[in-house]
Short mmCIF file of C-alpha atoms in Angstrom, two decimals:
data_model
loop_
_atom_site.label_atom_id
_atom_site.label_comp_id
_atom_site.label_asym_id
_atom_site.label_seq_id
_atom_site.Cartn_x
_atom_site.Cartn_y
_atom_site.Cartn_z
CA GLY A 156 61.41 -127.56 -58.63
CA ASN A 157 63.57 -129.81 -60.74
CA SER A 158 65.27 -132.88 -59.32
CA VAL A 159 67.15 -135.97 -60.45
CA THR A 160 67.16 -139.27 -58.59
CA GLN A 161 69.94 -141.63 -59.46
CA MET A 162 70.61 -145.25 -58.61
CA GLU A 163 72.66 -145.62 -55.45
CA GLY A 164 76.18 -146.90 -55.85
CA PRO A 165 78.81 -148.04 -55.86
CA VAL A 166 78.38 -150.60 -58.63
CA THR A 167 81.00 -153.28 -59.22
CA LEU A 168 80.88 -155.44 -62.35
CA SER A 169 83.10 -157.90 -64.12
CA GLU A 170 84.39 -157.04 -67.56
CA GLU A 171 81.86 -157.76 -70.34
CA ALA A 172 78.90 -157.61 -67.93
CA PHE A 173 75.72 -155.68 -68.76
CA LEU A 174 75.34 -152.29 -67.11
CA THR A 175 72.21 -150.41 -66.12
CA ILE A 176 72.23 -147.25 -64.03
CA ASN A 177 68.75 -145.97 -63.26
CA CYS A 178 67.83 -142.30 -63.44
CA THR A 179 64.44 -140.66 -62.91
CA TYR A 180 63.64 -136.99 -62.93
CA THR A 181 61.09 -134.40 -61.87
CA ALA A 182 60.77 -131.26 -63.93
CA THR A 183 58.22 -128.51 -64.42
CA GLY A 184 58.85 -128.08 -68.13
CA TYR A 185 60.30 -130.19 -70.94
CA PRO A 186 63.91 -130.72 -69.96
CA SER A 187 66.91 -131.93 -71.88
CA LEU A 188 68.53 -134.96 -70.26
CA PHE A 189 72.20 -135.82 -70.00
CA TRP A 190 74.66 -138.38 -68.77
CA TYR A 191 78.05 -137.04 -67.74
CA VAL A 192 81.07 -139.16 -66.84
CA GLN A 193 83.90 -138.25 -64.48
CA TYR A 194 87.11 -140.23 -64.73
CA PRO A 195 89.45 -140.20 -61.73
CA GLY A 196 91.07 -136.81 -61.18
CA GLU A 197 89.25 -135.18 -64.06
CA GLY A 198 86.31 -132.91 -64.67
CA LEU A 199 82.97 -134.03 -66.04
CA GLN A 200 82.57 -134.90 -69.70
CA LEU A 201 79.34 -135.20 -71.61
CA LEU A 202 78.68 -138.87 -72.42
CA LEU A 203 75.33 -138.55 -74.19
CA LYS A 204 72.19 -136.47 -74.27
CA ALA A 205 68.56 -136.40 -75.42
CA THR A 206 66.52 -133.26 -75.91
CA LYS A 207 62.97 -134.58 -76.41
CA ALA A 208 60.75 -137.52 -75.58
CA ASP A 209 61.67 -140.87 -77.20
CA ASP A 210 65.09 -139.59 -78.27
CA LYS A 211 67.89 -142.08 -77.76
CA GLY A 212 71.33 -140.76 -76.91
CA SER A 213 74.31 -142.99 -77.60
CA ASN A 214 78.08 -142.79 -77.38
CA LYS A 215 80.98 -145.22 -76.80
CA GLY A 216 78.54 -148.16 -76.56
CA PHE A 217 76.40 -146.44 -73.92
CA GLU A 218 72.73 -145.71 -74.59
CA ALA A 219 69.86 -143.97 -72.82
CA THR A 220 66.30 -143.30 -73.98
CA TYR A 221 64.26 -140.28 -72.89
CA ARG A 222 61.02 -141.77 -71.49
CA LYS A 223 58.55 -139.02 -70.73
CA GLU A 224 55.81 -141.42 -69.57
CA THR A 225 58.04 -142.86 -66.84
CA THR A 226 60.20 -139.71 -66.43
CA SER A 227 63.31 -141.84 -66.80
CA PHE A 228 66.64 -141.79 -68.61
CA HIS A 229 68.38 -145.03 -67.68
CA LEU A 230 71.96 -145.59 -68.83
CA GLU A 231 72.85 -148.97 -70.38
CA LYS A 232 75.85 -150.66 -71.89
CA GLY A 233 75.89 -154.20 -73.17
CA SER A 234 79.49 -155.08 -72.32
CA VAL A 235 81.51 -152.93 -69.94
CA GLN A 236 85.28 -152.59 -69.99
CA VAL A 237 87.77 -151.81 -67.25
CA SER A 238 88.25 -148.40 -68.86
CA ASP A 239 84.58 -147.59 -68.14
CA SER A 240 85.35 -147.34 -64.42
CA ALA A 241 84.27 -143.83 -63.45
CA VAL A 242 81.52 -141.85 -61.76
CA TYR A 243 78.38 -141.35 -63.84
CA PHE A 244 76.02 -138.42 -63.33
CA CYS A 245 72.53 -138.05 -64.68
CA ALA A 246 71.48 -134.43 -65.19
CA LEU A 247 68.69 -132.33 -66.61
CA SER A 248 68.43 -128.85 -68.00
CA ASP A 249 65.15 -126.98 -68.08
CA PRO A 250 65.09 -124.57 -71.04
CA GLN A 251 63.05 -122.14 -68.92
CA THR A 252 65.79 -121.70 -66.30
CA ALA A 253 68.64 -120.37 -68.41
CA ARG A 254 70.76 -123.46 -68.85
CA GLN A 255 71.07 -124.49 -65.22
CA LEU A 256 71.97 -128.16 -64.83
CA THR A 257 70.43 -130.22 -62.04
CA PHE A 258 72.53 -133.28 -61.19
CA GLY A 259 71.86 -136.60 -59.58
CA SER A 260 74.14 -137.76 -56.78
CA GLY A 261 76.39 -139.80 -59.07
CA THR A 262 77.08 -143.54 -59.35
CA GLN A 263 80.56 -144.93 -58.93
CA LEU A 264 81.19 -147.79 -61.37
CA THR A 265 84.12 -150.13 -60.95
CA VAL A 266 84.78 -152.77 -63.62
CA LEU A 267 87.05 -155.65 -62.63
CA PRO A 268 89.13 -157.58 -65.16
CA ASN B 174 92.42 -126.46 -77.35
CA ALA B 175 92.34 -125.19 -73.77
CA GLY B 176 88.57 -125.31 -73.20
CA VAL B 177 87.82 -124.43 -69.56
CA THR B 178 90.84 -123.77 -67.38
CA GLN B 179 90.67 -123.66 -63.59
CA THR B 180 93.38 -122.60 -61.20
CA PRO B 181 94.63 -123.63 -58.74
CA LYS B 182 94.13 -127.41 -58.80
CA PHE B 183 94.64 -127.75 -55.06
CA GLN B 184 94.42 -125.26 -52.19
CA VAL B 185 94.51 -125.40 -48.41
CA LEU B 186 93.11 -122.44 -46.50
CA LYS B 187 92.80 -121.57 -42.87
CA THR B 188 89.40 -120.67 -41.50
CA GLY B 189 88.70 -116.99 -42.14
CA GLN B 190 91.07 -116.60 -45.06
CA SER B 191 89.83 -115.37 -48.41
CA MET B 192 90.79 -116.50 -51.88
CA THR B 193 89.72 -116.45 -55.51
CA LEU B 194 89.28 -119.50 -57.70
CA GLN B 195 90.01 -118.64 -61.29
CA CYS B 196 88.07 -119.89 -64.30
CA ALA B 197 88.69 -119.01 -67.93
CA GLN B 198 87.21 -120.34 -71.16
CA ASP B 199 88.35 -119.73 -74.72
CA MET B 200 85.22 -120.93 -76.55
CA ASN B 201 83.35 -117.59 -76.48
CA HIS B 202 80.58 -119.19 -74.42
CA GLU B 203 77.87 -116.96 -73.03
CA TYR B 204 76.94 -119.14 -70.08
CA MET B 205 79.32 -119.92 -67.21
CA SER B 206 78.68 -121.47 -63.84
CA TRP B 207 80.30 -122.71 -60.64
CA TYR B 208 79.43 -125.97 -58.91
CA ARG B 209 80.63 -127.67 -55.79
CA GLN B 210 80.88 -131.43 -55.59
CA ASP B 211 80.41 -133.17 -52.28
CA PRO B 212 80.23 -136.93 -51.62
CA GLY B 213 76.75 -138.36 -52.13
CA MET B 214 75.32 -134.99 -53.21
CA GLY B 215 76.30 -134.70 -56.84
CA LEU B 216 77.08 -131.21 -58.09
CA ARG B 217 75.28 -128.20 -56.68
CA LEU B 218 75.11 -124.86 -58.44
CA ILE B 219 76.71 -121.96 -56.58
CA HIS B 220 76.47 -119.03 -59.02
CA TYR B 221 76.02 -118.62 -62.74
CA SER B 222 76.27 -115.99 -65.44
CA VAL B 223 74.39 -115.71 -68.73
CA GLY B 224 76.80 -113.12 -70.13
CA ALA B 225 79.32 -110.44 -69.27
CA GLY B 226 78.03 -108.16 -66.54
CA ILE B 227 75.22 -110.53 -65.51
CA THR B 228 75.38 -112.95 -62.59
CA ASP B 229 72.84 -114.74 -60.45
CA GLN B 230 72.66 -117.08 -57.49
CA GLY B 231 72.29 -120.81 -57.70
CA GLU B 232 71.30 -123.34 -55.08
CA VAL B 233 74.11 -122.74 -52.56
CA PRO B 234 75.44 -119.16 -52.96
CA ASN B 235 76.14 -118.22 -49.33
CA GLY B 236 79.78 -117.42 -48.62
CA TYR B 237 80.68 -116.96 -52.29
CA ASN B 238 80.84 -113.99 -54.65
CA VAL B 239 81.26 -113.88 -58.41
CA SER B 240 81.73 -111.30 -61.12
CA ARG B 241 81.77 -111.46 -64.92
CA SER B 242 83.64 -108.51 -66.37
CA THR B 243 84.59 -110.35 -69.57
CA THR B 244 83.12 -113.21 -71.57
CA GLU B 245 86.19 -115.34 -70.89
CA ASP B 246 86.61 -115.09 -67.11
CA PHE B 247 84.35 -116.02 -64.20
CA PRO B 248 86.21 -115.97 -60.86
CA LEU B 249 84.70 -117.34 -57.65
CA ARG B 250 85.60 -115.57 -54.41
CA LEU B 251 85.46 -117.07 -50.97
CA LEU B 252 85.09 -114.14 -48.61
CA SER B 253 85.91 -115.84 -45.29
CA ALA B 254 86.61 -119.53 -45.68
CA ALA B 255 84.84 -122.03 -43.42
CA PRO B 256 85.41 -125.79 -43.02
CA SER B 257 81.96 -126.35 -44.59
CA GLN B 258 83.43 -125.01 -47.83
CA THR B 259 85.84 -127.91 -48.09
CA SER B 260 84.86 -129.38 -51.44
CA VAL B 261 85.80 -129.86 -55.06
CA TYR B 262 84.80 -126.88 -57.19
CA PHE B 263 84.02 -127.08 -60.89
CA CYS B 264 83.60 -124.30 -63.38
CA ALA B 265 81.55 -124.98 -66.52
CA SER B 266 80.58 -123.13 -69.67
CA SER B 267 78.13 -123.64 -72.49
CA SER B 268 77.27 -121.78 -75.64
CA THR B 269 73.59 -120.91 -75.47
CA ALA B 270 71.87 -118.94 -72.73
CA ARG B 271 68.51 -118.16 -74.29
CA THR B 272 65.57 -119.78 -72.61
CA GLY B 273 63.31 -122.02 -74.62
CA THR B 274 66.05 -123.45 -76.82
CA PRO B 275 67.51 -126.96 -76.60
CA ASN B 276 70.50 -127.09 -74.37
CA THR B 277 73.96 -127.68 -75.68
CA GLU B 278 76.87 -129.42 -74.05
CA ALA B 279 78.41 -127.97 -70.90
CA PHE B 280 82.21 -128.08 -70.75
CA PHE B 281 83.83 -128.52 -67.36
CA GLY B 282 87.20 -127.59 -65.99
CA GLN B 283 89.32 -130.14 -64.15
CA GLY B 284 88.30 -128.86 -60.76
CA THR B 285 89.85 -127.23 -57.71
CA ARG B 286 90.15 -129.32 -54.58
CA LEU B 287 89.82 -126.94 -51.62
CA THR B 288 90.44 -127.86 -48.00
CA VAL B 289 89.63 -125.42 -45.22
CA VAL B 290 91.24 -126.23 -41.88
#
C-alpha cells in the first residue's frame, strides 16, 4: 500500500533560518505529491504540488522537488518568517485509487522572532 | 466564496449518543471525503465519495456512516459515539475523480473538534 514518512517534529527555528522538512513515500503507482499547511485553528491548505518526476513545486518561497529515484519530496525554504509557523503535511495521491490522499504525520514548525 | 463548510465547529457528546457532522461544498466537486486528525498520526481517511449516490470506505470506517444524496452535501454520522472517536474531523472535496488523471487540489473545511466523554 501507499505510505508517507515525514520528518519528526516539532521544529523550532529563528526567523530567517533555512528550513528543510524531509518527506519520503512508498507507492505502487506514479503518485502526485503535495505539501499542505495547517495554520492554528484552520483547515489544511495546499501549499505546493508536483505531479511527475523531477517536477518542482513552489509557492510563497517554499519549494519541493519530486525525486523518483530517492522517493522523496523534501520541503525547503531559504528564509522562514514568524508567519510560517504552522503544521506541515506531506501527502500523496495515487491516480489508481480514485483521488485518495495519504498523509504523513505532520511536522509542527515554530519560528521565533 | 464559501468553499467547503463544516458544521458544527465544536461538539461534546456523551458515550452512546449519535450525531451528524455536516459538510457542504459549493464548487460542484465530484469527490468528497472525511478524515480524522489525531496527534502524531496525520489525517486518516474515514469514508469517501466519487459522486452522488456512490460512497466507499477508507482506512478507518468503523463506527461511521456516510451518504451522498446530492453533489453538494456529504454528512458523516456517528452511530454510537465512543471516547476513541474524540478527534478533529475534516471534510475535503476535489474536482476530478477519474482514475489515471493527475490529481487536483483538495479543499478542506475548517474542521469539527469532537469530544466524547
